[in-house]
PDB file of C-alpha atoms in Angstrom:
ATOM      1  CA  MET A   1     -56.449 -33.698 -82.331  1.00 54.00           C
ATOM      2  CA  PRO A   2     -55.330 -36.435 -84.726  1.00 58.00           C
ATOM      3  CA  ASP A   3     -52.855 -38.996 -83.485  1.00 73.00           C
ATOM      4  CA  SER A   4     -49.291 -38.197 -84.512  1.00 88.00           C
ATOM      5  CA  PRO A   5     -46.126 -40.294 -84.700  1.00 95.00           C
ATOM      6  CA  PHE A   6     -43.996 -37.169 -84.195  1.00 98.00           C
ATOM      7  CA  GLY A   7     -44.576 -36.442 -80.532  1.00 97.00           C
ATOM      8  CA  ARG A   8     -45.863 -33.122 -79.226  1.00 98.00           C
ATOM      9  CA  VAL A   9     -42.860 -31.002 -78.227  1.00 98.00           C
ATOM     10  CA  ALA A  10     -39.981 -31.555 -80.637  1.00 98.00           C
ATOM     11  CA  ALA A  11     -36.666 -29.767 -80.383  1.00 98.00           C
ATOM     12  CA  ALA A  12     -35.169 -28.671 -83.689  1.00 98.00           C
ATOM     13  CA  MET A  13     -31.828 -29.941 -82.449  1.00 98.00           C
ATOM     14  CA  ILE A  14     -28.570 -28.293 -83.395  1.00 98.00           C
ATOM     15  CA  THR A  15     -25.799 -30.435 -84.847  1.00 98.00           C
ATOM     16  CA  PRO A  16     -22.815 -30.359 -82.459  1.00 98.00           C
ATOM     17  CA  PHE A  17     -19.343 -29.918 -83.921  1.00 98.00           C
ATOM     18  CA  ASP A  18     -16.020 -30.124 -82.128  1.00 97.00           C
ATOM     19  CA  SER A  19     -13.488 -27.303 -81.975  1.00 95.00           C
ATOM     20  CA  SER A  20     -12.091 -28.293 -85.373  1.00 96.00           C
ATOM     21  CA  GLY A  21     -15.547 -28.206 -86.975  1.00 97.00           C
ATOM     22  CA  ALA A  22     -15.954 -31.987 -87.265  1.00 98.00           C
ATOM     23  CA  LEU A  23     -19.161 -33.759 -86.281  1.00 98.00           C
ATOM     24  CA  ASP A  24     -19.228 -34.352 -82.518  1.00 98.00           C
ATOM     25  CA  LEU A  25     -21.137 -37.601 -82.038  1.00 98.00           C
ATOM     26  CA  PRO A  26     -20.464 -37.949 -78.281  1.00 98.00           C
ATOM     27  CA  GLY A  27     -21.715 -34.379 -77.926  1.00 98.00           C
ATOM     28  CA  ALA A  28     -24.811 -35.212 -79.961  1.00 98.00           C
ATOM     29  CA  ARG A  29     -25.566 -38.132 -77.664  1.00 98.00           C
ATOM     30  CA  ARG A  30     -25.103 -35.967 -74.579  1.00 98.00           C
ATOM     31  CA  LEU A  31     -27.268 -33.205 -75.988  1.00 98.00           C
ATOM     32  CA  ALA A  32     -30.023 -35.588 -77.083  1.00 98.00           C
ATOM     33  CA  ALA A  33     -30.204 -37.089 -73.597  1.00 98.00           C
ATOM     34  CA  HIS A  34     -30.338 -33.605 -72.083  1.00 97.00           C
ATOM     35  CA  LEU A  35     -33.185 -32.501 -74.347  1.00 98.00           C
ATOM     36  CA  VAL A  36     -35.239 -35.617 -73.686  1.00 98.00           C
ATOM     37  CA  ASP A  37     -34.527 -36.319 -70.028  1.00 98.00           C
ATOM     38  CA  ARG A  38     -34.199 -32.770 -68.657  1.00 97.00           C
ATOM     39  CA  ALA A  39     -35.821 -30.434 -71.179  1.00 97.00           C
ATOM     40  CA  GLY A  40     -39.078 -32.368 -71.620  1.00 97.00           C
ATOM     41  CA  CYS A  41     -38.895 -32.956 -75.367  1.00 98.00           C
ATOM     42  CA  ASP A  42     -40.624 -36.097 -76.633  1.00 97.00           C
ATOM     43  CA  ALA A  43     -39.179 -35.783 -80.142  1.00 98.00           C
ATOM     44  CA  LEU A  44     -35.966 -34.570 -81.743  1.00 98.00           C
ATOM     45  CA  VAL A  45     -35.762 -33.262 -85.286  1.00 98.00           C
ATOM     46  CA  LEU A  46     -32.281 -33.748 -86.735  1.00 98.00           C
ATOM     47  CA  SER A  47     -30.696 -32.114 -89.777  1.00 98.00           C
ATOM     48  CA  GLY A  48     -33.294 -29.429 -90.165  1.00 97.00           C
ATOM     49  CA  THR A  49     -32.690 -25.710 -90.568  1.00 95.00           C
ATOM     50  CA  THR A  50     -31.365 -25.340 -87.012  1.00 98.00           C
ATOM     51  CA  GLY A  51     -29.270 -28.462 -87.559  1.00 98.00           C
ATOM     52  CA  GLU A  52     -27.272 -26.729 -90.317  1.00 98.00           C
ATOM     53  CA  SER A  53     -28.282 -29.386 -92.833  1.00 97.00           C
ATOM     54  CA  PRO A  54     -26.974 -27.488 -95.895  1.00 96.00           C
ATOM     55  CA  THR A  55     -23.415 -27.860 -94.581  1.00 98.00           C
ATOM     56  CA  THR A  56     -23.437 -31.448 -93.324  1.00 98.00           C
ATOM     57  CA  SER A  57     -22.610 -34.390 -95.580  1.00 98.00           C
ATOM     58  CA  ASP A  58     -24.860 -37.361 -96.219  1.00 98.00           C
ATOM     59  CA  GLU A  59     -22.536 -39.505 -94.127  1.00 98.00           C
ATOM     60  CA  GLU A  60     -22.704 -37.044 -91.235  1.00 98.00           C
ATOM     61  CA  LYS A  61     -26.505 -36.903 -91.389  1.00 98.00           C
ATOM     62  CA  THR A  62     -26.749 -40.694 -91.239  1.00 98.00           C
ATOM     63  CA  ALA A  63     -24.195 -40.980 -88.434  1.00 98.00           C
ATOM     64  CA  LEU A  64     -26.086 -38.351 -86.441  1.00 98.00           C
ATOM     65  CA  VAL A  65     -29.366 -40.247 -86.744  1.00 98.00           C
ATOM     66  CA  ARG A  66     -27.722 -43.499 -85.730  1.00 98.00           C
ATOM     67  CA  ALA A  67     -26.052 -41.993 -82.660  1.00 98.00           C
ATOM     68  CA  VAL A  68     -29.117 -40.112 -81.430  1.00 98.00           C
ATOM     69  CA  ALA A  69     -31.485 -43.007 -82.073  1.00 98.00           C
ATOM     70  CA  ASP A  70     -29.164 -45.293 -80.150  1.00 98.00           C
ATOM     71  CA  GLU A  71     -29.015 -42.832 -77.245  1.00 98.00           C
ATOM     72  CA  VAL A  72     -32.671 -41.817 -76.823  1.00 98.00           C
ATOM     73  CA  GLY A  73     -34.677 -43.665 -79.455  1.00 98.00           C
ATOM     74  CA  ASP A  74     -36.456 -45.676 -76.782  1.00 98.00           C
ATOM     75  CA  ARG A  75     -37.639 -42.462 -75.063  1.00 97.00           C
ATOM     76  CA  ALA A  76     -38.338 -40.029 -77.894  1.00 98.00           C
ATOM     77  CA  ARG A  77     -39.270 -39.944 -81.556  1.00 98.00           C
ATOM     78  CA  ILE A  78     -36.300 -39.339 -83.844  1.00 98.00           C
ATOM     79  CA  VAL A  79     -37.200 -37.377 -86.973  1.00 98.00           C
ATOM     80  CA  ALA A  80     -34.610 -37.010 -89.718  1.00 98.00           C
ATOM     81  CA  GLY A  81     -34.526 -34.074 -92.091  1.00 98.00           C
ATOM     82  CA  VAL A  82     -33.991 -35.490 -95.568  1.00 98.00           C
ATOM     83  CA  GLY A  83     -35.107 -32.666 -97.827  1.00 93.00           C
ATOM     84  CA  SER A  84     -33.084 -31.346-100.732  1.00 95.00           C
ATOM     85  CA  ALA A  85     -33.709 -29.807-104.131  1.00 95.00           C
ATOM     86  CA  ASP A  86     -33.047 -33.178-105.795  1.00 98.00           C
ATOM     87  CA  THR A  87     -35.795 -35.792-105.623  1.00 98.00           C
ATOM     88  CA  ARG A  88     -33.462 -38.743-106.097  1.00 98.00           C
ATOM     89  CA  HIS A  89     -31.071 -37.446-103.439  1.00 98.00           C
ATOM     90  CA  SER A  90     -33.909 -36.859-100.961  1.00 98.00           C
ATOM     91  CA  ALA A  91     -35.157 -40.414-101.457  1.00 98.00           C
ATOM     92  CA  GLU A  92     -31.629 -41.751-100.858  1.00 98.00           C
ATOM     93  CA  LEU A  93     -31.355 -39.718 -97.659  1.00 98.00           C
ATOM     94  CA  ALA A  94     -34.732 -41.048 -96.545  1.00 98.00           C
ATOM     95  CA  ARG A  95     -33.678 -44.671 -97.001  1.00 98.00           C
ATOM     96  CA  ALA A  96     -30.407 -44.055 -95.171  1.00 98.00           C
ATOM     97  CA  ALA A  97     -32.252 -42.411 -92.263  1.00 98.00           C
ATOM     98  CA  GLU A  98     -34.645 -45.341 -92.014  1.00 98.00           C
ATOM     99  CA  GLU A  99     -31.766 -47.808 -91.901  1.00 98.00           C
ATOM    100  CA  ALA A 100     -30.031 -45.688 -89.239  1.00 98.00           C
ATOM    101  CA  GLY A 101     -33.038 -45.880 -86.910  1.00 98.00           C
ATOM    102  CA  ALA A 102     -35.140 -42.782 -87.576  1.00 98.00           C
ATOM    103  CA  HIS A 103     -38.808 -42.975 -86.614  1.00 98.00           C
ATOM    104  CA  GLY A 104     -39.973 -40.362 -89.100  1.00 98.00           C
ATOM    105  CA  LEU A 105     -38.889 -37.985 -91.843  1.00 98.00           C
ATOM    106  CA  LEU A 106     -39.025 -34.215 -92.270  1.00 98.00           C
ATOM    107  CA  VAL A 107     -39.182 -33.318 -95.958  1.00 98.00           C
ATOM    108  CA  VAL A 108     -38.904 -29.719 -97.104  1.00 97.00           C
ATOM    109  CA  THR A 109     -40.344 -28.545-100.399  1.00 96.00           C
ATOM    110  CA  PRO A 110     -37.680 -28.429-103.142  1.00 95.00           C
ATOM    111  CA  TYR A 111     -35.998 -25.071-103.571  1.00 90.00           C
ATOM    112  CA  TYR A 112     -34.091 -22.988-106.105  1.00 90.00           C
ATOM    113  CA  SER A 113     -35.353 -24.705-109.277  1.00 91.00           C
ATOM    114  CA  ARG A 114     -38.846 -23.232-108.725  1.00 92.00           C
ATOM    115  CA  PRO A 115     -40.919 -26.359-109.488  1.00 94.00           C
ATOM    116  CA  THR A 116     -44.647 -26.080-110.084  1.00 95.00           C
ATOM    117  CA  GLN A 117     -47.135 -27.273-107.473  1.00 96.00           C
ATOM    118  CA  GLU A 118     -47.582 -30.463-109.492  1.00 97.00           C
ATOM    119  CA  ALA A 119     -43.828 -31.034-109.424  1.00 96.00           C
ATOM    120  CA  VAL A 120     -43.659 -30.251-105.695  1.00 97.00           C
ATOM    121  CA  ALA A 121     -46.445 -32.745-104.995  1.00 97.00           C
ATOM    122  CA  ARG A 122     -44.725 -35.457-107.027  1.00 98.00           C
ATOM    123  CA  HIS A 123     -41.380 -34.764-105.328  1.00 97.00           C
ATOM    124  CA  LEU A 124     -42.864 -35.091-101.839  1.00 98.00           C
ATOM    125  CA  ALA A 125     -44.896 -38.178-102.743  1.00 98.00           C
ATOM    126  CA  THR A 126     -41.814 -39.832-104.230  1.00 98.00           C
ATOM    127  CA  VAL A 127     -39.844 -39.294-101.025  1.00 98.00           C
ATOM    128  CA  ALA A 128     -42.782 -40.602 -98.984  1.00 98.00           C
ATOM    129  CA  ASP A 129     -42.822 -43.695-101.200  1.00 98.00           C
ATOM    130  CA  ALA A 130     -39.115 -44.346-100.564  1.00 98.00           C
ATOM    131  CA  THR A 131     -39.536 -45.771 -97.037  1.00 98.00           C
ATOM    132  CA  ALA A 132     -42.128 -47.096 -94.618  1.00 98.00           C
ATOM    133  CA  LEU A 133     -41.638 -44.103 -92.277  1.00 98.00           C
ATOM    134  CA  PRO A 134     -44.236 -41.419 -91.573  1.00 98.00           C
ATOM    135  CA  VAL A 135     -43.541 -38.059 -93.202  1.00 98.00           C
ATOM    136  CA  MET A 136     -43.811 -34.517 -91.889  1.00 98.00           C
ATOM    137  CA  LEU A 137     -43.979 -31.980 -94.706  1.00 98.00           C
ATOM    138  CA  TYR A 138     -41.955 -28.800 -94.138  1.00 97.00           C
ATOM    139  CA  ASP A 139     -43.663 -25.666 -95.460  1.00 96.00           C
ATOM    140  CA  ILE A 140     -41.194 -22.771 -95.148  1.00 93.00           C
ATOM    141  CA  PRO A 141     -41.543 -20.445 -98.145  1.00 89.00           C
ATOM    142  CA  SER A 142     -39.228 -17.796 -96.650  1.00 83.00           C
ATOM    143  CA  ARG A 143     -36.352 -20.214 -97.300  1.00 79.00           C
ATOM    144  CA  THR A 144     -37.564 -22.224-100.287  1.00 86.00           C
ATOM    145  CA  GLY A 145     -39.255 -19.422-102.251  1.00 78.00           C
ATOM    146  CA  GLU A 146     -42.838 -18.238-102.313  1.00 76.00           C
ATOM    147  CA  GLY A 147     -43.474 -20.249-105.470  1.00 76.00           C
ATOM    148  CA  THR A 148     -42.965 -23.500-103.589  1.00 81.00           C
ATOM    149  CA  ALA A 149     -45.250 -22.653-100.674  1.00 89.00           C
ATOM    150  CA  LEU A 150     -47.624 -25.580-100.360  1.00 96.00           C
ATOM    151  CA  THR A 151     -51.144 -24.646-101.408  1.00 97.00           C
ATOM    152  CA  VAL A 152     -54.317 -25.871 -99.737  1.00 98.00           C
ATOM    153  CA  GLU A 153     -54.970 -28.047-102.763  1.00 98.00           C
ATOM    154  CA  THR A 154     -51.501 -29.629-102.706  1.00 98.00           C
ATOM    155  CA  LEU A 155     -51.651 -30.250 -98.964  1.00 98.00           C
ATOM    156  CA  THR A 156     -55.100 -31.816 -99.292  1.00 98.00           C
ATOM    157  CA  ARG A 157     -53.847 -34.042-102.083  1.00 98.00           C
ATOM    158  CA  LEU A 158     -50.736 -35.124-100.160  1.00 98.00           C
ATOM    159  CA  ALA A 159     -52.831 -35.831 -97.059  1.00 98.00           C
ATOM    160  CA  GLU A 160     -54.275 -38.786 -98.960  1.00 98.00           C
ATOM    161  CA  HIS A 161     -50.850 -40.456 -99.021  1.00 98.00           C
ATOM    162  CA  PRO A 162     -50.804 -43.079 -96.256  1.00 98.00           C
ATOM    163  CA  ARG A 163     -47.403 -41.983 -94.932  1.00 98.00           C
ATOM    164  CA  VAL A 164     -47.864 -38.203 -95.087  1.00 98.00           C
ATOM    165  CA  ARG A 165     -49.009 -37.513 -91.553  1.00 98.00           C
ATOM    166  CA  ALA A 166     -47.999 -34.012 -90.484  1.00 98.00           C
ATOM    167  CA  VAL A 167     -46.875 -30.524 -91.455  1.00 98.00           C
ATOM    168  CA  LYS A 168     -44.178 -28.334 -89.936  1.00 98.00           C
ATOM    169  CA  ASP A 169     -45.765 -24.954 -90.539  1.00 98.00           C
ATOM    170  CA  CYS A 170     -43.525 -21.944 -91.130  1.00 97.00           C
ATOM    171  CA  ALA A 171     -45.773 -20.371 -93.741  1.00 96.00           C
ATOM    172  CA  TYR A 172     -47.314 -17.655 -91.541  1.00 96.00           C
ATOM    173  CA  ASP A 173     -50.648 -18.242 -93.300  1.00 96.00           C
ATOM    174  CA  LEU A 174     -53.361 -18.876 -90.706  1.00 97.00           C
ATOM    175  CA  MET A 175     -56.099 -19.064 -93.320  1.00 98.00           C
ATOM    176  CA  LYS A 176     -54.306 -21.834 -95.197  1.00 98.00           C
ATOM    177  CA  THR A 177     -53.532 -23.695 -91.995  1.00 98.00           C
ATOM    178  CA  ALA A 178     -57.097 -23.444 -90.746  1.00 98.00           C
ATOM    179  CA  ARG A 179     -58.496 -24.685 -94.037  1.00 98.00           C
ATOM    180  CA  VAL A 180     -56.181 -27.713 -94.124  1.00 98.00           C
ATOM    181  CA  LEU A 181     -56.815 -28.512 -90.458  1.00 97.00           C
ATOM    182  CA  GLY A 182     -60.537 -28.417 -91.132  1.00 97.00           C
ATOM    183  CA  SER A 183     -60.451 -30.700 -94.151  1.00 97.00           C
ATOM    184  CA  THR A 184     -57.694 -33.270 -93.501  1.00 98.00           C
ATOM    185  CA  GLY A 185     -56.297 -35.421 -90.723  1.00 96.00           C
ATOM    186  CA  LEU A 186     -52.838 -33.870 -90.914  1.00 97.00           C
ATOM    187  CA  ALA A 187     -51.199 -33.062 -87.582  1.00 98.00           C
ATOM    188  CA  TYR A 188     -49.846 -29.526 -87.631  1.00 98.00           C
ATOM    189  CA  TYR A 189     -46.701 -28.404 -85.814  1.00 98.00           C
ATOM    190  CA  SER A 190     -45.646 -24.819 -85.389  1.00 98.00           C
ATOM    191  CA  GLY A 191     -42.155 -24.393 -86.774  1.00 98.00           C
ATOM    192  CA  CYS A 192     -41.889 -20.788 -85.561  1.00 98.00           C
ATOM    193  CA  ASP A 193     -41.796 -20.349 -81.797  1.00 98.00           C
ATOM    194  CA  GLU A 194     -43.902 -17.195 -81.759  1.00 98.00           C
ATOM    195  CA  MET A 195     -46.688 -19.139 -83.499  1.00 98.00           C
ATOM    196  CA  THR A 196     -46.844 -22.163 -81.165  1.00 98.00           C
ATOM    197  CA  LEU A 197     -49.761 -20.943 -79.050  1.00 98.00           C
ATOM    198  CA  PRO A 198     -51.725 -19.291 -81.897  1.00 98.00           C
ATOM    199  CA  LEU A 199     -51.530 -22.463 -83.969  1.00 98.00           C
ATOM    200  CA  ARG A 200     -52.404 -24.696 -81.023  1.00 98.00           C
ATOM    201  CA  ALA A 201     -55.473 -22.528 -80.448  1.00 98.00           C
ATOM    202  CA  ILE A 202     -56.795 -23.410 -83.915  1.00 98.00           C
ATOM    203  CA  GLY A 203     -56.033 -27.111 -83.630  1.00 97.00           C
ATOM    204  CA  ALA A 204     -52.319 -27.690 -84.199  1.00 98.00           C
ATOM    205  CA  HIS A 205     -50.810 -30.708 -82.463  1.00 98.00           C
ATOM    206  CA  GLY A 206     -47.548 -29.301 -81.138  1.00 98.00           C
ATOM    207  CA  CYS A 207     -44.314 -27.623 -82.137  1.00 98.00           C
ATOM    208  CA  VAL A 208     -40.904 -28.150 -83.666  1.00 98.00           C
ATOM    209  CA  SER A 209     -39.056 -25.595 -81.616  1.00 98.00           C
ATOM    210  CA  THR A 210     -35.634 -23.991 -81.882  1.00 98.00           C
ATOM    211  CA  VAL A 211     -36.094 -22.318 -78.495  1.00 98.00           C
ATOM    212  CA  ALA A 212     -36.690 -25.748 -76.903  1.00 98.00           C
ATOM    213  CA  ASN A 213     -32.948 -26.341 -77.243  1.00 98.00           C
ATOM    214  CA  VAL A 214     -32.401 -23.849 -74.403  1.00 98.00           C
ATOM    215  CA  ALA A 215     -35.810 -23.550 -72.702  1.00 98.00           C
ATOM    216  CA  GLY A 216     -37.618 -26.835 -73.308  1.00 98.00           C
ATOM    217  CA  PRO A 217     -39.682 -26.879 -70.080  1.00 98.00           C
ATOM    218  CA  ALA A 218     -40.920 -23.338 -70.742  1.00 98.00           C
ATOM    219  CA  VAL A 219     -41.900 -24.207 -74.314  1.00 98.00           C
ATOM    220  CA  ARG A 220     -43.701 -27.312 -73.104  1.00 98.00           C
ATOM    221  CA  GLY A 221     -45.371 -25.308 -70.331  1.00 98.00           C
ATOM    222  CA  VAL A 222     -47.241 -23.168 -72.851  1.00 98.00           C
ATOM    223  CA  LEU A 223     -48.881 -26.226 -74.409  1.00 98.00           C
ATOM    224  CA  ASP A 224     -49.445 -27.927 -71.053  1.00 98.00           C
ATOM    225  CA  ALA A 225     -51.300 -24.892 -69.717  1.00 98.00           C
ATOM    226  CA  PHE A 226     -53.436 -24.560 -72.832  1.00 98.00           C
ATOM    227  CA  ASP A 227     -54.297 -28.253 -72.896  1.00 98.00           C
ATOM    228  CA  ALA A 228     -55.255 -28.110 -69.199  1.00 98.00           C
ATOM    229  CA  GLY A 229     -57.776 -25.392 -70.012  1.00 98.00           C
ATOM    230  CA  ASP A 230     -55.714 -22.590 -68.459  1.00 98.00           C
ATOM    231  CA  HIS A 231     -55.785 -20.358 -71.504  1.00 98.00           C
ATOM    232  CA  ALA A 232     -54.871 -17.207 -69.588  1.00 98.00           C
ATOM    233  CA  GLY A 233     -51.907 -19.002 -68.062  1.00 98.00           C
ATOM    234  CA  ALA A 234     -50.844 -20.260 -71.481  1.00 98.00           C
ATOM    235  CA  ALA A 235     -50.943 -16.696 -72.789  1.00 98.00           C
ATOM    236  CA  ARG A 236     -48.808 -15.489 -69.886  1.00 98.00           C
ATOM    237  CA  ARG A 237     -46.266 -18.228 -70.489  1.00 98.00           C
ATOM    238  CA  HIS A 238     -46.246 -17.436 -74.188  1.00 98.00           C
ATOM    239  CA  GLN A 239     -45.657 -13.744 -73.555  1.00 98.00           C
ATOM    240  CA  ALA A 240     -42.834 -14.545 -71.156  1.00 97.00           C
ATOM    241  CA  LEU A 241     -41.048 -16.388 -73.955  1.00 98.00           C
ATOM    242  CA  VAL A 242     -41.536 -13.718 -76.627  1.00 98.00           C
ATOM    243  CA  PRO A 243     -38.430 -11.634 -75.729  1.00 98.00           C
ATOM    244  CA  LEU A 244     -36.290 -14.769 -75.844  1.00 98.00           C
ATOM    245  CA  VAL A 245     -37.763 -15.816 -79.191  1.00 98.00           C
ATOM    246  CA  ASP A 246     -37.118 -12.331 -80.538  1.00 98.00           C
ATOM    247  CA  ALA A 247     -33.530 -12.300 -79.259  1.00 98.00           C
ATOM    248  CA  MET A 248     -32.780 -15.737 -80.701  1.00 98.00           C
ATOM    249  CA  MET A 249     -34.449 -15.454 -84.092  1.00 97.00           C
ATOM    250  CA  SER A 250     -34.584 -11.828 -85.223  1.00 94.00           C
ATOM    251  CA  GLN A 251     -30.905 -11.034 -85.931  1.00 92.00           C
ATOM    252  CA  VAL A 252     -29.222 -14.340 -86.769  1.00 97.00           C
ATOM    253  CA  PRO A 253     -30.279 -17.901 -87.615  1.00 97.00           C
ATOM    254  CA  GLY A 254     -31.358 -20.041 -84.683  1.00 98.00           C
ATOM    255  CA  ALA A 255     -28.312 -22.293 -84.921  1.00 98.00           C
ATOM    256  CA  VAL A 256     -26.077 -19.301 -84.192  1.00 98.00           C
ATOM    257  CA  SER A 257     -28.127 -18.268 -81.157  1.00 98.00           C
ATOM    258  CA  VAL A 258     -28.386 -21.749 -79.685  1.00 98.00           C
ATOM    259  CA  LYS A 259     -24.698 -22.469 -80.078  1.00 98.00           C
ATOM    260  CA  ALA A 260     -23.787 -19.163 -78.437  1.00 98.00           C
ATOM    261  CA  LEU A 261     -25.972 -19.999 -75.434  1.00 98.00           C
ATOM    262  CA  PHE A 262     -24.671 -23.572 -75.261  1.00 97.00           C
ATOM    263  CA  ALA A 263     -21.076 -22.344 -75.273  1.00 96.00           C
ATOM    264  CA  ALA A 264     -21.882 -20.140 -72.291  1.00 92.00           C
ATOM    265  CA  ALA A 265     -23.601 -23.032 -70.496  1.00 92.00           C
ATOM    266  CA  GLY A 266     -20.963 -25.676 -71.226  1.00 92.00           C
ATOM    267  CA  LEU A 267     -23.290 -27.788 -73.379  1.00 94.00           C
ATOM    268  CA  PRO A 268     -22.244 -29.476 -76.636  1.00 95.00           C
ATOM    269  CA  GLY A 269     -22.523 -27.301 -79.701  1.00 98.00           C
ATOM    270  CA  GLY A 270     -19.219 -26.019 -80.931  1.00 98.00           C
ATOM    271  CA  PRO A 271     -18.860 -23.629 -83.847  1.00 98.00           C
ATOM    272  CA  VAL A 272     -21.287 -23.009 -86.670  1.00 98.00           C
ATOM    273  CA  ARG A 273     -20.122 -23.883 -90.153  1.00 98.00           C
ATOM    274  CA  PRO A 274     -19.590 -21.231 -92.826  1.00 98.00           C
ATOM    275  CA  PRO A 275     -21.291 -19.356 -94.327  1.00 98.00           C
ATOM    276  CA  LEU A 276     -22.803 -18.840 -90.851  1.00 98.00           C
ATOM    277  CA  LEU A 277     -20.795 -16.695 -88.460  1.00 98.00           C
ATOM    278  CA  PRO A 278     -20.731 -17.014 -84.666  1.00 98.00           C
ATOM    279  CA  ALA A 279     -22.590 -14.574 -82.454  1.00 97.00           C
ATOM    280  CA  ASP A 280     -20.527 -11.599 -81.380  1.00 97.00           C
ATOM    281  CA  GLU A 281     -20.025 -10.593 -77.764  1.00 96.00           C
ATOM    282  CA  ALA A 282     -22.891  -8.097 -77.716  1.00 97.00           C
ATOM    283  CA  LEU A 283     -25.414 -10.545 -79.149  1.00 97.00           C
ATOM    284  CA  THR A 284     -24.246 -13.313 -76.823  1.00 97.00           C
ATOM    285  CA  ALA A 285     -24.814 -11.020 -73.837  1.00 97.00           C
ATOM    286  CA  ARG A 286     -28.277 -10.091 -75.096  1.00 97.00           C
ATOM    287  CA  LEU A 287     -29.149 -13.746 -75.594  1.00 98.00           C
ATOM    288  CA  ALA A 288     -27.962 -14.705 -72.129  1.00 97.00           C
ATOM    289  CA  GLU A 289     -29.975 -11.921 -70.517  1.00 97.00           C
ATOM    290  CA  ALA A 290     -33.107 -12.852 -72.478  1.00 98.00           C
ATOM    291  CA  LEU A 291     -32.729 -16.496 -71.438  1.00 98.00           C
ATOM    292  CA  ARG A 292     -32.263 -15.582 -67.773  1.00 97.00           C
ATOM    293  CA  ALA A 293     -35.344 -13.373 -67.885  1.00 96.00           C
ATOM    294  CA  ALA A 294     -37.477 -16.032 -69.579  1.00 96.00           C
ATOM    295  CA  LEU A 295     -36.487 -18.743 -67.127  1.00 93.00           C
ATOM    296  CA  SER A 296     -37.073 -16.537 -64.095  1.00 91.00           C
ATOM    297  CA  ARG A 297     -40.717 -15.813 -64.873  1.00 80.00           C
TER     298      ARG A 297
END
């Protein structure tokens, strides 16, 4: 595998809010320490999809990076989500994250305006040029639009940029992933928990995991078993997590599921911000049962 500045098991960390809906920085510090010191995560991705980035301000994003980097930046890689549909805005977010102590950047392809592949490539290269930090590209066409899915050609071109080092892969396109892995030095990370083991089997480096918020050691155990040569054991561990992944991701966004489980466990999280809605009682019960089952296997 190529070396990567983004760790191996990264939690796509939620953004904690207090009961009034304001950013909860003490809670973010507490949660970051929990994920690193107890859950086995060697990287934290902030202000991504699970971090509710569309509903946090620039000031909140920067404050979150600063607090988390101060708390665990000596023990884990801190990756800041800085993507937006505006190239200039994304570059500004990148510079602010660098100044706040981030170790790397997660940059999603621009959405809504339906840019061409040439425009997407220029957008991502411009953001990569904005700082000295390594960049993880975020390929998630289900949220940005199929037209902005990164092509093999665009990924190969961007791999030549000295700071573009990795891809968070939510494209569900194994052929594309395999082709890029075989022709570039990009480190691939599964961004969908059900794909962590399949992608590792074809050469991915690790994962950016929503489920790691609540079951970090189990998520890490899949990769540890595979890397130790225990492929059957890795498959068993993977299958044990599948019901939890399904419960957390199939009905509502991951931020909703994680915050429901954290509320039950007394961990920082707080409410989700509109337009998201909190999990109802039935879903919360299903989530709790799926988590208990996964952790008991």
